[in-house]
Amino acid sequence: MLRAAQALVVLFVVSTLTFLMVSLAPGGPAIMATMETTAEMRDAHRRRLGLDEHVAIRFAKWTAAAVRLEFGRSFNDGRPVAEVIGERLPNTLLLGGTALLLSVLVGIPAGIVSATRRYSATDHIVTFLSFVGVSIPAFWFAILLILAFSVRLDWLPASGMATIGASFSLGDRVAHLTLPALVLATATLPNLVRFMRSALIEEIDQDYVRTARAKGLANRRVLSHHAIRNALIPVITMLGVLIPRLVGGAVITETIFAWPGMGQLAVSSAVGRDYPLVMGLTIVVAMVVIVSNLMVDVAYGWLDPRITYG
Amino acid sequence: MRFRTIGILVVGLVLVVGGLPPASGGPASGGGSVVFPIVADPTFNPWHPRAFVESVFPNRVIYNGLTKPGKNLQPAPDLAERWEISSDGLVWTFFLRKGVKWHDGRDFTSEDVKFTYDIVMDPKLAASGSANFRTVKEVKIVDPHTVQFVLHSPVASLAAFVGTNAGIIPKHAFQGIADPWTHDAFNKRAPIGTGAFKMKEYVPGAYVTLERNPNYFAGTPTLDTVTFKVLPDINAQVAQLLSGDLTLVFIDNPALVRAVRGRPNIDVTTVPQTNFYYLAPNFQTAVFQDRRVRQAIMHSWDRPAMINGFLQGFAQPATGPVSPALRAYYNPNVKTYDFDRSRARALLAEAGWRPGPDGMLTKDGQRFRFTLTYATVQYFEPLAALVQQYLKAVGIDVVLEGLEFNQFITQRLLPRKFEALLGWWVTPADPDFFNYLHSSAAEKGFNLPLYNNKEVDALLEAGRQATNVRDRQKAYTRFQELVAEDLPYLYLWWPSEIRAVNKRLSGLPNIGLRDAFQYTHEWRWQ
């Protein structure tokens, strides 16, 4: 109950700040921005869009509608905001989910291997690669992958969600998903590797691990039943921070790979000053952050039953 | 055990991904498909105030105008088979093609032409491109296949204007719609045109696929489909051209030419354009009111060096607004301005500007300083910095103001709140610069410098009123001399259009790509 109330407060603060920032940003909706328009025409258009009212009144009206889950119509598309976002959200979830899965499935084992073979050649390679991953700019990495896998090798398509004109097939979808998911995963994967490595190293050096080993428990069992489980707690916290980063990374990745998701929509709606759409997207992103934090809390409880929340 | 499970999952994923068959990506078999990038989701109505550059290309394929730019850049017949002009130049009669069908099977008639231009001429709607039609008083239906444009005053360039981003839209699709810009079902999703290709599939944010119109009046197209893929990043566009995912791209950053040149499957060609880049002085800014100052600025920058730096040489210094691409009207014998700093300083001295203690110019205690506004698009950011450096070398202090494009348009261009700006015009293939330089276009047209010159006004009016090419040539020859001398715009260059095309595509006419898209029915995939 308390968590739900907290979530509502966060949503309200985020939407208020976004509304203010969007409304105070210079420029206005590009609608009617042709040179042929006169100041009177632009004023009439602002009235039609309801932009002539004070920002506080507009925000009050928007909030009242948002409570009823009505987010208005996109200035550009004309359709209800929920419908426009509903079309794009699954695409972003697919891309973001795959990137997250890739990060977890590769990042956590890599971190464990790196920690358990500290200062070995494997550790050095994993550490080096994760440094490269953290430092590499997403747009550059994306172009590099396209040049390697689409231009040179011709293994994978360079953009879109499906081959244009072809009917849906799972193989085709996975092929289209691979490169953008790889690029997006570089926003989270190297961090997970680094975090898992240092958290596990810290646990390995603890007295309880030494004790367990001294009692004759197999090393693998000590790691899997005790050390890794404890090391995962800070890693899960990190994951909560990284999920919103996936949403941010989607802006660049979706733009370069022509992936019709919310990141791409966010860019075009911000550039076009499509205020209702910007607000709708903000709410969805805020919800993603809130839900991911909630999931982190649930995971804590599972990993360490002593942790509870009121 | 858990390690093993995770390991199997990872290896499995790698095998699945690695073992996938190569993606076909490129066009499908059959008559062939062309895939071209656009920068955002389009609006499928050529007159919509939000139909910008992303919409121009699909709309030129979906719709037809009364005319279209010919392969020699003279207006050629399109929906109108021919046209006649009354002796006083005030009535244009367009004879429409018979038997033309809309994509939904309905007949195209003069009702559609009247409906379209009634929207364009409605001042409350502010249709995109409507400035070209301000002199149209009325569009009259003579019979189902004949329409008349009755004008307030003669406009010789009307034949070019009705063929540039001026697609005719169907009256029947707008029945019961009070405001055409709110008809989103048509404008944003399911357009109906008369063009060579019609809507097949639209995935917002991804692509628009148009399929062959078997009933196209100018002959059935050979291509199966034309797809416009939403891909705003030029680097990604070039990479996809190399991978075969795109068939042709329009390279607006010449630095990328190196990446595509010399590839076995790609041709890189250039086409002269009619657009020009400029610095527009605001004539209400005191420092620009002396012509000698404007001429001094033209002498103070090294345009060939700038062209090499920004455009890899794919442009030529402009001598005026009329490009050499318009062969019938271009006047090469006008005043030109070489890079000559001593000449620039001498002209500024003649105008009363003297170097102060820090070497910067002053006059009557005022420093020569102005703000140069530009949009942070293309290469304008470094260009503005370079202009600043060149002008500093002759003692002019330039303050730079870079703005995001939306802000640039809404806060500076539309209310004319600037001292000088960097910009460019993409104009119809016609020497009629009435909307760009006539004093009547200063407040609400494209006359950004707020230029007011009676002689230029008279020449622009004479050019519009002339009923034959020779009289038009006479007016525009003198017009070019005058605007080269008086410099209402400080001309930078005429860029060449650079396009990279998959060698399997043929049939593109050697004209600008926007215009070439009106010939998609002649394109072939081999």
mmCIF file of N, CA and C in Angstrom, chain B residues 138-249:
data_model
loop_
_atom_site.group_PDB
_atom_site.id
_atom_site.type_symbol
_atom_site.label_atom_id
_atom_site.label_comp_id
_atom_site.label_asym_id
_atom_site.label_seq_id
_atom_site.Cartn_x
_atom_site.Cartn_y
_atom_site.Cartn_z
ATOM 1 N N GLU B 138 -9.360 32.733 -58.548
ATOM 2 C CA GLU B 138 -10.417 31.707 -58.555
ATOM 3 C C GLU B 138 -10.019 30.548 -59.473
ATOM 4 N N VAL B 139 -10.449 29.355 -59.111
ATOM 5 C CA VAL B 139 -10.293 28.216 -60.025
ATOM 6 C C VAL B 139 -11.696 27.822 -60.471
ATOM 7 N N LYS B 140 -11.935 27.910 -61.783
ATOM 8 C CA LYS B 140 -13.288 27.660 -62.310
ATOM 9 C C LYS B 140 -13.328 26.335 -63.069
ATOM 10 N N ILE B 141 -14.449 25.627 -62.899
ATOM 11 C CA ILE B 141 -14.642 24.398 -63.671
ATOM 12 C C ILE B 141 -15.322 24.769 -64.982
ATOM 13 N N VAL B 142 -14.685 24.428 -66.081
ATOM 14 C CA VAL B 142 -15.299 24.705 -67.389
ATOM 15 C C VAL B 142 -16.126 23.490 -67.793
ATOM 16 N N ASP B 143 -15.521 22.332 -67.698
ATOM 17 C CA ASP B 143 -16.231 21.076 -67.917
ATOM 18 C C ASP B 143 -15.473 20.005 -67.128
ATOM 19 N N PRO B 144 -15.931 18.755 -67.106
ATOM 20 C CA PRO B 144 -15.265 17.767 -66.245
ATOM 21 C C PRO B 144 -13.774 17.604 -66.513
ATOM 22 N N HIS B 145 -13.315 18.059 -67.665
ATOM 23 C CA HIS B 145 -11.888 17.873 -67.976
ATOM 24 C C HIS B 145 -11.189 19.170 -68.347
ATOM 25 N N THR B 146 -11.765 20.283 -67.944
ATOM 26 C CA THR B 146 -11.123 21.575 -68.209
ATOM 27 C C THR B 146 -11.303 22.479 -66.989
ATOM 28 N N VAL B 147 -10.210 23.099 -66.555
ATOM 29 C CA VAL B 147 -10.310 24.074 -65.461
ATOM 30 C C VAL B 147 -9.595 25.354 -65.861
ATOM 31 N N GLN B 148 -10.069 26.442 -65.274
ATOM 32 C CA GLN B 148 -9.426 27.724 -65.537
ATOM 33 C C GLN B 148 -8.940 28.334 -64.234
ATOM 34 N N PHE B 149 -7.708 28.831 -64.256
ATOM 35 C CA PHE B 149 -7.163 29.591 -63.135
ATOM 36 C C PHE B 149 -7.286 31.061 -63.523
ATOM 37 N N VAL B 150 -8.087 31.790 -62.767
ATOM 38 C CA VAL B 150 -8.245 33.229 -63.024
ATOM 39 C C VAL B 150 -7.356 33.966 -62.025
ATOM 40 N N LEU B 151 -6.493 34.843 -62.547
ATOM 41 C CA LEU B 151 -5.485 35.464 -61.692
ATOM 42 C C LEU B 151 -5.763 36.949 -61.453
ATOM 43 N N HIS B 152 -5.293 37.458 -60.328
ATOM 44 C CA HIS B 152 -5.344 38.904 -60.063
ATOM 45 C C HIS B 152 -4.358 39.617 -60.983
ATOM 46 N N SER B 153 -3.179 39.024 -61.141
ATOM 47 C CA SER B 153 -2.166 39.586 -62.035
ATOM 48 C C SER B 153 -1.419 38.414 -62.667
ATOM 49 N N PRO B 154 -0.818 38.631 -63.838
ATOM 50 C CA PRO B 154 -0.193 37.500 -64.539
ATOM 51 C C PRO B 154 0.963 36.876 -63.753
ATOM 52 N N VAL B 155 1.090 35.564 -63.843
ATOM 53 C CA VAL B 155 2.191 34.830 -63.203
ATOM 54 C C VAL B 155 2.717 33.818 -64.213
ATOM 55 N N ALA B 156 3.813 34.188 -64.886
ATOM 56 C CA ALA B 156 4.334 33.300 -65.929
ATOM 57 C C ALA B 156 4.811 31.969 -65.352
ATOM 58 N N SER B 157 5.207 31.981 -64.079
ATOM 59 C CA SER B 157 5.763 30.759 -63.474
ATOM 60 C C SER B 157 4.683 29.802 -62.981
ATOM 61 N N LEU B 158 3.406 30.102 -63.231
ATOM 62 C CA LEU B 158 2.328 29.245 -62.724
ATOM 63 C C LEU B 158 2.497 27.793 -63.188
ATOM 64 N N ALA B 159 2.967 27.628 -64.441
ATOM 65 C CA ALA B 159 3.123 26.265 -64.966
ATOM 66 C C ALA B 159 4.123 25.471 -64.122
ATOM 67 N N ALA B 160 5.156 26.141 -63.594
ATOM 68 C CA ALA B 160 6.131 25.445 -62.733
ATOM 69 C C ALA B 160 5.539 25.231 -61.346
ATOM 70 N N PHE B 161 4.812 26.224 -60.839
ATOM 71 C CA PHE B 161 4.259 26.117 -59.488
ATOM 72 C C PHE B 161 3.241 24.978 -59.366
ATOM 73 N N VAL B 162 2.403 24.759 -60.392
ATOM 74 C CA VAL B 162 1.400 23.690 -60.280
ATOM 75 C C VAL B 162 2.023 22.296 -60.464
ATOM 76 N N GLY B 163 3.370 22.280 -60.596
ATOM 77 C CA GLY B 163 4.038 20.990 -60.755
ATOM 78 C C GLY B 163 5.069 20.702 -59.676
ATOM 79 N N THR B 164 5.146 21.561 -58.647
ATOM 80 C CA THR B 164 6.160 21.383 -57.601
ATOM 81 C C THR B 164 5.483 21.195 -56.248
ATOM 82 N N ASN B 165 5.532 19.991 -55.699
ATOM 83 C CA ASN B 165 4.854 19.672 -54.428
ATOM 84 C C ASN B 165 3.401 20.135 -54.468
ATOM 85 N N ALA B 166 2.758 19.958 -55.606
ATOM 86 C CA ALA B 166 1.407 20.478 -55.784
ATOM 87 C C ALA B 166 0.472 19.372 -56.267
ATOM 88 N N GLY B 167 0.517 18.237 -55.574
ATOM 89 C CA GLY B 167 -0.319 17.106 -55.959
ATOM 90 C C GLY B 167 -1.803 17.409 -55.791
ATOM 91 N N ILE B 168 -2.596 16.887 -56.716
ATOM 92 C CA ILE B 168 -4.052 17.064 -56.622
ATOM 93 C C ILE B 168 -4.605 15.966 -55.704
ATOM 94 N N ILE B 169 -5.435 16.387 -54.748
ATOM 95 C CA ILE B 169 -6.021 15.423 -53.805
ATOM 96 C C ILE B 169 -7.503 15.200 -54.133
ATOM 97 N N PRO B 170 -8.040 14.020 -53.797
ATOM 98 C CA PRO B 170 -9.397 13.684 -54.246
ATOM 99 C C PRO B 170 -10.496 14.330 -53.389
ATOM 100 N N LYS B 171 -11.429 14.987 -54.041
ATOM 101 C CA LYS B 171 -12.525 15.646 -53.329
ATOM 102 C C LYS B 171 -13.342 14.625 -52.538
ATOM 103 N N HIS B 172 -13.588 13.467 -53.178
ATOM 104 C CA HIS B 172 -14.504 12.515 -52.536
ATOM 105 C C HIS B 172 -13.965 11.962 -51.218
ATOM 106 N N ALA B 173 -12.629 12.005 -51.032
ATOM 107 C CA ALA B 173 -12.061 11.467 -49.782
ATOM 108 C C ALA B 173 -12.235 12.453 -48.621
ATOM 109 N N PHE B 174 -12.636 13.673 -48.935
ATOM 110 C CA PHE B 174 -12.760 14.700 -47.891
ATOM 111 C C PHE B 174 -14.217 15.105 -47.644
ATOM 112 N N GLN B 175 -15.152 14.293 -48.134
ATOM 113 C CA GLN B 175 -16.581 14.611 -47.930
ATOM 114 C C GLN B 175 -16.881 14.687 -46.434
ATOM 115 N N GLY B 176 -17.530 15.766 -46.027
ATOM 116 C CA GLY B 176 -17.940 15.880 -44.625
ATOM 117 C C GLY B 176 -16.821 16.276 -43.678
ATOM 118 N N ILE B 177 -15.658 16.598 -44.225
ATOM 119 C CA ILE B 177 -14.538 17.013 -43.371
ATOM 120 C C ILE B 177 -14.435 18.531 -43.410
ATOM 121 N N ALA B 178 -14.569 19.173 -42.249
ATOM 122 C CA ALA B 178 -14.559 20.634 -42.235
ATOM 123 C C ALA B 178 -13.131 21.173 -42.375
ATOM 124 N N ASP B 179 -12.206 20.594 -41.643
ATOM 125 C CA ASP B 179 -10.830 21.080 -41.675
ATOM 126 C C ASP B 179 -9.945 19.977 -42.281
ATOM 127 N N PRO B 180 -9.419 20.202 -43.487
ATOM 128 C CA PRO B 180 -8.683 19.117 -44.166
ATOM 129 C C PRO B 180 -7.459 18.642 -43.387
ATOM 130 N N TRP B 181 -6.921 19.502 -42.510
ATOM 131 C CA TRP B 181 -5.699 19.098 -41.777
ATOM 132 C C TRP B 181 -6.027 18.130 -40.636
ATOM 133 N N THR B 182 -7.319 17.991 -40.301
ATOM 134 C CA THR B 182 -7.661 17.059 -39.215
ATOM 135 C C THR B 182 -8.095 15.690 -39.759
ATOM 136 N N HIS B 183 -8.058 15.532 -41.083
ATOM 137 C CA HIS B 183 -8.497 14.253 -41.659
ATOM 138 C C HIS B 183 -7.317 13.266 -41.590
ATOM 139 N N ASP B 184 -7.055 12.799 -40.363
ATOM 140 C CA ASP B 184 -5.862 11.978 -40.134
ATOM 141 C C ASP B 184 -5.924 10.627 -40.836
ATOM 142 N N ALA B 185 -7.147 10.100 -40.998
ATOM 143 C CA ALA B 185 -7.265 8.789 -41.656
ATOM 144 C C ALA B 185 -6.664 8.871 -43.064
ATOM 145 N N PHE B 186 -6.834 9.997 -43.726
ATOM 146 C CA PHE B 186 -6.273 10.191 -45.063
ATOM 147 C C PHE B 186 -4.835 10.708 -44.970
ATOM 148 N N ASN B 187 -4.659 11.803 -44.233
ATOM 149 C CA ASN B 187 -3.362 12.495 -44.212
ATOM 150 C C ASN B 187 -2.245 11.679 -43.577
ATOM 151 N N LYS B 188 -2.608 10.849 -42.607
ATOM 152 C CA LYS B 188 -1.560 10.139 -41.870
ATOM 153 C C LYS B 188 -1.507 8.647 -42.164
ATOM 154 N N ARG B 189 -2.532 8.090 -42.820
ATOM 155 C CA ARG B 189 -2.519 6.635 -42.956
ATOM 156 C C ARG B 189 -2.854 6.091 -44.351
ATOM 157 N N ALA B 190 -3.972 6.524 -44.898
ATOM 158 C CA ALA B 190 -4.425 5.862 -46.126
ATOM 159 C C ALA B 190 -4.693 6.879 -47.242
ATOM 160 N N PRO B 191 -3.635 7.391 -47.863
ATOM 161 C CA PRO B 191 -3.825 8.388 -48.925
ATOM 162 C C PRO B 191 -4.381 7.748 -50.196
ATOM 163 N N ILE B 192 -5.052 8.560 -50.984
ATOM 164 C CA ILE B 192 -5.541 8.098 -52.292
ATOM 165 C C ILE B 192 -5.061 9.110 -53.313
ATOM 166 N N GLY B 193 -4.236 8.652 -54.235
ATOM 167 C CA GLY B 193 -3.722 9.560 -55.257
ATOM 168 C C GLY B 193 -4.034 9.036 -56.635
ATOM 169 N N THR B 194 -3.363 9.631 -57.617
ATOM 170 C CA THR B 194 -3.500 9.134 -58.994
ATOM 171 C C THR B 194 -2.155 8.588 -59.469
ATOM 172 N N GLY B 195 -1.140 8.605 -58.589
ATOM 173 C CA GLY B 195 0.241 8.349 -58.977
ATOM 174 C C GLY B 195 0.561 6.917 -59.368
ATOM 175 N N ALA B 196 1.826 6.718 -59.744
ATOM 176 C CA ALA B 196 2.284 5.436 -60.278
ATOM 177 C C ALA B 196 2.267 4.310 -59.239
ATOM 178 N N PHE B 197 2.333 4.685 -57.957
ATOM 179 C CA PHE B 197 2.315 3.678 -56.886
ATOM 180 C C PHE B 197 1.291 4.070 -55.843
ATOM 181 N N LYS B 198 0.662 3.074 -55.240
ATOM 182 C CA LYS B 198 -0.372 3.350 -54.240
ATOM 183 C C LYS B 198 -0.028 2.669 -52.920
ATOM 184 N N MET B 199 -0.679 3.126 -51.851
ATOM 185 C CA MET B 199 -0.372 2.624 -50.514
ATOM 186 C C MET B 199 -0.587 1.114 -50.409
ATOM 187 N N LYS B 200 0.433 0.433 -49.876
ATOM 188 C CA LYS B 200 0.285 -0.994 -49.618
ATOM 189 C C LYS B 200 0.350 -1.254 -48.117
ATOM 190 N N GLU B 201 1.409 -0.751 -47.496
ATOM 191 C CA GLU B 201 1.577 -1.017 -46.071
ATOM 192 C C GLU B 201 2.330 0.132 -45.425
ATOM 193 N N TYR B 202 1.864 0.546 -44.254
ATOM 194 C CA TYR B 202 2.554 1.613 -43.535
ATOM 195 C C TYR B 202 2.745 1.189 -42.090
ATOM 196 N N VAL B 203 3.993 1.077 -41.674
ATOM 197 C CA VAL B 203 4.305 0.784 -40.273
ATOM 198 C C VAL B 203 4.954 2.050 -39.705
ATOM 199 N N PRO B 204 4.210 2.830 -38.887
ATOM 200 C CA PRO B 204 4.776 4.081 -38.379
ATOM 201 C C PRO B 204 6.123 3.840 -37.702
ATOM 202 N N GLY B 205 7.049 4.725 -37.999
ATOM 203 C CA GLY B 205 8.379 4.611 -37.403
ATOM 204 C C GLY B 205 9.269 3.627 -38.140
ATOM 205 N N ALA B 206 8.729 2.889 -39.092
ATOM 206 C CA ALA B 206 9.535 1.866 -39.779
ATOM 207 C C ALA B 206 9.591 2.110 -41.295
ATOM 208 N N TYR B 207 8.477 1.947 -41.967
ATOM 209 C CA TYR B 207 8.505 2.121 -43.423
ATOM 210 C C TYR B 207 7.110 2.321 -44.010
ATOM 211 N N VAL B 208 7.113 2.829 -45.251
ATOM 212 C CA VAL B 208 5.886 2.942 -46.042
ATOM 213 C C VAL B 208 6.169 2.194 -47.331
ATOM 214 N N THR B 209 5.350 1.215 -47.650
ATOM 215 C CA THR B 209 5.540 0.516 -48.922
ATOM 216 C C THR B 209 4.400 0.869 -49.864
ATOM 217 N N LEU B 210 4.784 1.338 -51.043
ATOM 218 C CA LEU B 210 3.797 1.651 -52.078
ATOM 219 C C LEU B 210 3.898 0.565 -53.145
ATOM 220 N N GLU B 211 2.750 0.115 -53.645
ATOM 221 C CA GLU B 211 2.785 -0.926 -54.677
ATOM 222 C C GLU B 211 2.378 -0.351 -56.026
ATOM 223 N N ARG B 212 2.760 -1.044 -57.063
ATOM 224 C CA ARG B 212 2.501 -0.623 -58.436
ATOM 225 C C ARG B 212 1.015 -0.348 -58.669
ATOM 226 N N ASN B 213 0.726 0.759 -59.357
ATOM 227 C CA ASN B 213 -0.656 1.074 -59.736
ATOM 228 C C ASN B 213 -0.847 0.583 -61.170
ATOM 229 N N PRO B 214 -1.547 -0.542 -61.353
ATOM 230 C CA PRO B 214 -1.642 -1.107 -62.710
ATOM 231 C C PRO B 214 -2.420 -0.208 -63.673
ATOM 232 N N ASN B 215 -3.200 0.744 -63.103
ATOM 233 C CA ASN B 215 -4.014 1.621 -63.966
ATOM 234 C C ASN B 215 -3.347 2.975 -64.199
ATOM 235 N N TYR B 216 -2.038 3.075 -63.945
ATOM 236 C CA TYR B 216 -1.404 4.390 -64.045
ATOM 237 C C TYR B 216 -1.478 4.918 -65.470
ATOM 238 N N PHE B 217 -1.893 6.163 -65.596
ATOM 239 C CA PHE B 217 -2.203 6.706 -66.934
ATOM 240 C C PHE B 217 -0.964 6.820 -67.832
ATOM 241 N N ALA B 218 0.221 6.936 -67.224
ATOM 242 C CA ALA B 218 1.413 7.115 -68.064
ATOM 243 C C ALA B 218 2.114 5.789 -68.332
ATOM 244 N N GLY B 219 1.416 4.694 -68.108
ATOM 245 C CA GLY B 219 2.012 3.379 -68.365
ATOM 246 C C GLY B 219 2.264 2.637 -67.071
ATOM 247 N N THR B 220 2.061 1.319 -67.097
ATOM 248 C CA THR B 220 2.233 0.523 -65.879
ATOM 249 C C THR B 220 3.699 0.522 -65.452
ATOM 250 N N PRO B 221 3.957 0.835 -64.197
ATOM 251 C CA PRO B 221 5.353 0.820 -63.733
ATOM 252 C C PRO B 221 5.933 -0.586 -63.800
ATOM 253 N N THR B 222 7.257 -0.690 -63.946
ATOM 254 C CA THR B 222 7.873 -2.016 -63.976
ATOM 255 C C THR B 222 8.257 -2.484 -62.578
ATOM 256 N N LEU B 223 8.564 -1.554 -61.683
ATOM 257 C CA LEU B 223 8.912 -1.959 -60.317
ATOM 258 C C LEU B 223 7.669 -2.504 -59.620
ATOM 259 N N ASP B 224 7.867 -3.450 -58.690
ATOM 260 C CA ASP B 224 6.736 -3.950 -57.898
ATOM 261 C C ASP B 224 6.350 -2.950 -56.812
ATOM 262 N N THR B 225 7.385 -2.507 -56.089
ATOM 263 C CA THR B 225 7.102 -1.609 -54.958
ATOM 264 C C THR B 225 8.176 -0.539 -54.832
ATOM 265 N N VAL B 226 7.774 0.543 -54.184
ATOM 266 C CA VAL B 226 8.716 1.577 -53.763
ATOM 267 C C VAL B 226 8.514 1.717 -52.257
ATOM 268 N N THR B 227 9.596 1.532 -51.509
ATOM 269 C CA THR B 227 9.486 1.607 -50.052
ATOM 270 C C THR B 227 10.280 2.797 -49.531
ATOM 271 N N PHE B 228 9.682 3.530 -48.608
ATOM 272 C CA PHE B 228 10.369 4.628 -47.943
ATOM 273 C C PHE B 228 10.606 4.195 -46.507
ATOM 274 N N LYS B 229 11.876 4.081 -46.156
ATOM 275 C CA LYS B 229 12.230 3.567 -44.832
ATOM 276 C C LYS B 229 12.597 4.733 -43.923
ATOM 277 N N VAL B 230 12.019 4.757 -42.730
ATOM 278 C CA VAL B 230 12.313 5.848 -41.797
ATOM 279 C C VAL B 230 13.693 5.598 -41.177
ATOM 280 N N LEU B 231 14.643 6.416 -41.564
ATOM 281 C CA LEU B 231 16.023 6.220 -41.133
ATOM 282 C C LEU B 231 16.715 7.582 -41.082
ATOM 283 N N PRO B 232 16.614 8.279 -39.950
ATOM 284 C CA PRO B 232 17.110 9.656 -39.933
ATOM 285 C C PRO B 232 18.630 9.803 -39.970
ATOM 286 N N ASP B 233 19.354 8.787 -39.554
ATOM 287 C CA ASP B 233 20.799 8.950 -39.439
ATOM 288 C C ASP B 233 21.497 8.679 -40.767
ATOM 289 N N ILE B 234 22.226 9.684 -41.279
ATOM 290 C CA ILE B 234 22.851 9.565 -42.596
ATOM 291 C C ILE B 234 23.930 8.477 -42.611
ATOM 292 N N ASN B 235 24.641 8.302 -41.467
ATOM 293 C CA ASN B 235 25.669 7.245 -41.415
ATOM 294 C C ASN B 235 25.028 5.872 -41.565
ATOM 295 N N ALA B 236 23.883 5.690 -40.882
ATOM 296 C CA ALA B 236 23.166 4.423 -40.993
ATOM 297 C C ALA B 236 22.643 4.244 -42.423
ATOM 298 N N GLN B 237 22.240 5.343 -43.049
ATOM 299 C CA GLN B 237 21.750 5.255 -44.432
ATOM 300 C C GLN B 237 22.857 4.736 -45.356
ATOM 301 N N VAL B 238 24.052 5.314 -45.207
ATOM 302 C CA VAL B 238 25.158 4.900 -46.072
ATOM 303 C C VAL B 238 25.512 3.433 -45.813
ATOM 304 N N ALA B 239 25.554 3.055 -44.527
ATOM 305 C CA ALA B 239 25.872 1.658 -44.201
ATOM 306 C C ALA B 239 24.841 0.728 -44.831
ATOM 307 N N GLN B 240 23.589 1.139 -44.824
ATOM 308 C CA GLN B 240 22.533 0.280 -45.376
ATOM 309 C C GLN B 240 22.540 0.255 -46.901
ATOM 310 N N LEU B 241 23.018 1.335 -47.489
ATOM 311 C CA LEU B 241 23.180 1.324 -48.944
ATOM 312 C C LEU B 241 24.254 0.294 -49.299
ATOM 313 N N LEU B 242 25.331 0.295 -48.510
ATOM 314 C CA LEU B 242 26.424 -0.651 -48.769
ATOM 315 C C LEU B 242 25.963 -2.093 -48.561
ATOM 316 N N SER B 243 25.074 -2.289 -47.583
ATOM 317 C CA SER B 243 24.606 -3.650 -47.309
ATOM 318 C C SER B 243 23.522 -4.092 -48.287
ATOM 319 N N GLY B 244 23.015 -3.183 -49.099
ATOM 320 C CA GLY B 244 21.966 -3.540 -50.053
ATOM 321 C C GLY B 244 20.565 -3.363 -49.507
ATOM 322 N N ASP B 245 20.424 -2.907 -48.249
ATOM 323 C CA ASP B 245 19.097 -2.684 -47.676
ATOM 324 C C ASP B 245 18.420 -1.467 -48.292
ATOM 325 N N LEU B 246 19.226 -0.513 -48.753
ATOM 326 C CA LEU B 246 18.678 0.663 -49.427
ATOM 327 C C LEU B 246 19.151 0.645 -50.874
ATOM 328 N N THR B 247 18.325 1.208 -51.756
ATOM 329 C CA THR B 247 18.669 1.201 -53.175
ATOM 330 C C THR B 247 19.363 2.487 -53.586
ATOM 331 N N LEU B 248 18.922 3.593 -53.010
ATOM 332 C CA LEU B 248 19.566 4.857 -53.346
ATOM 333 C C LEU B 248 19.504 5.779 -52.136
ATOM 334 N N VAL B 249 20.503 6.626 -52.005
ATOM 335 C CA VAL B 249 20.473 7.636 -50.946
ATOM 336 C C VAL B 249 20.921 8.962 -51.527
#
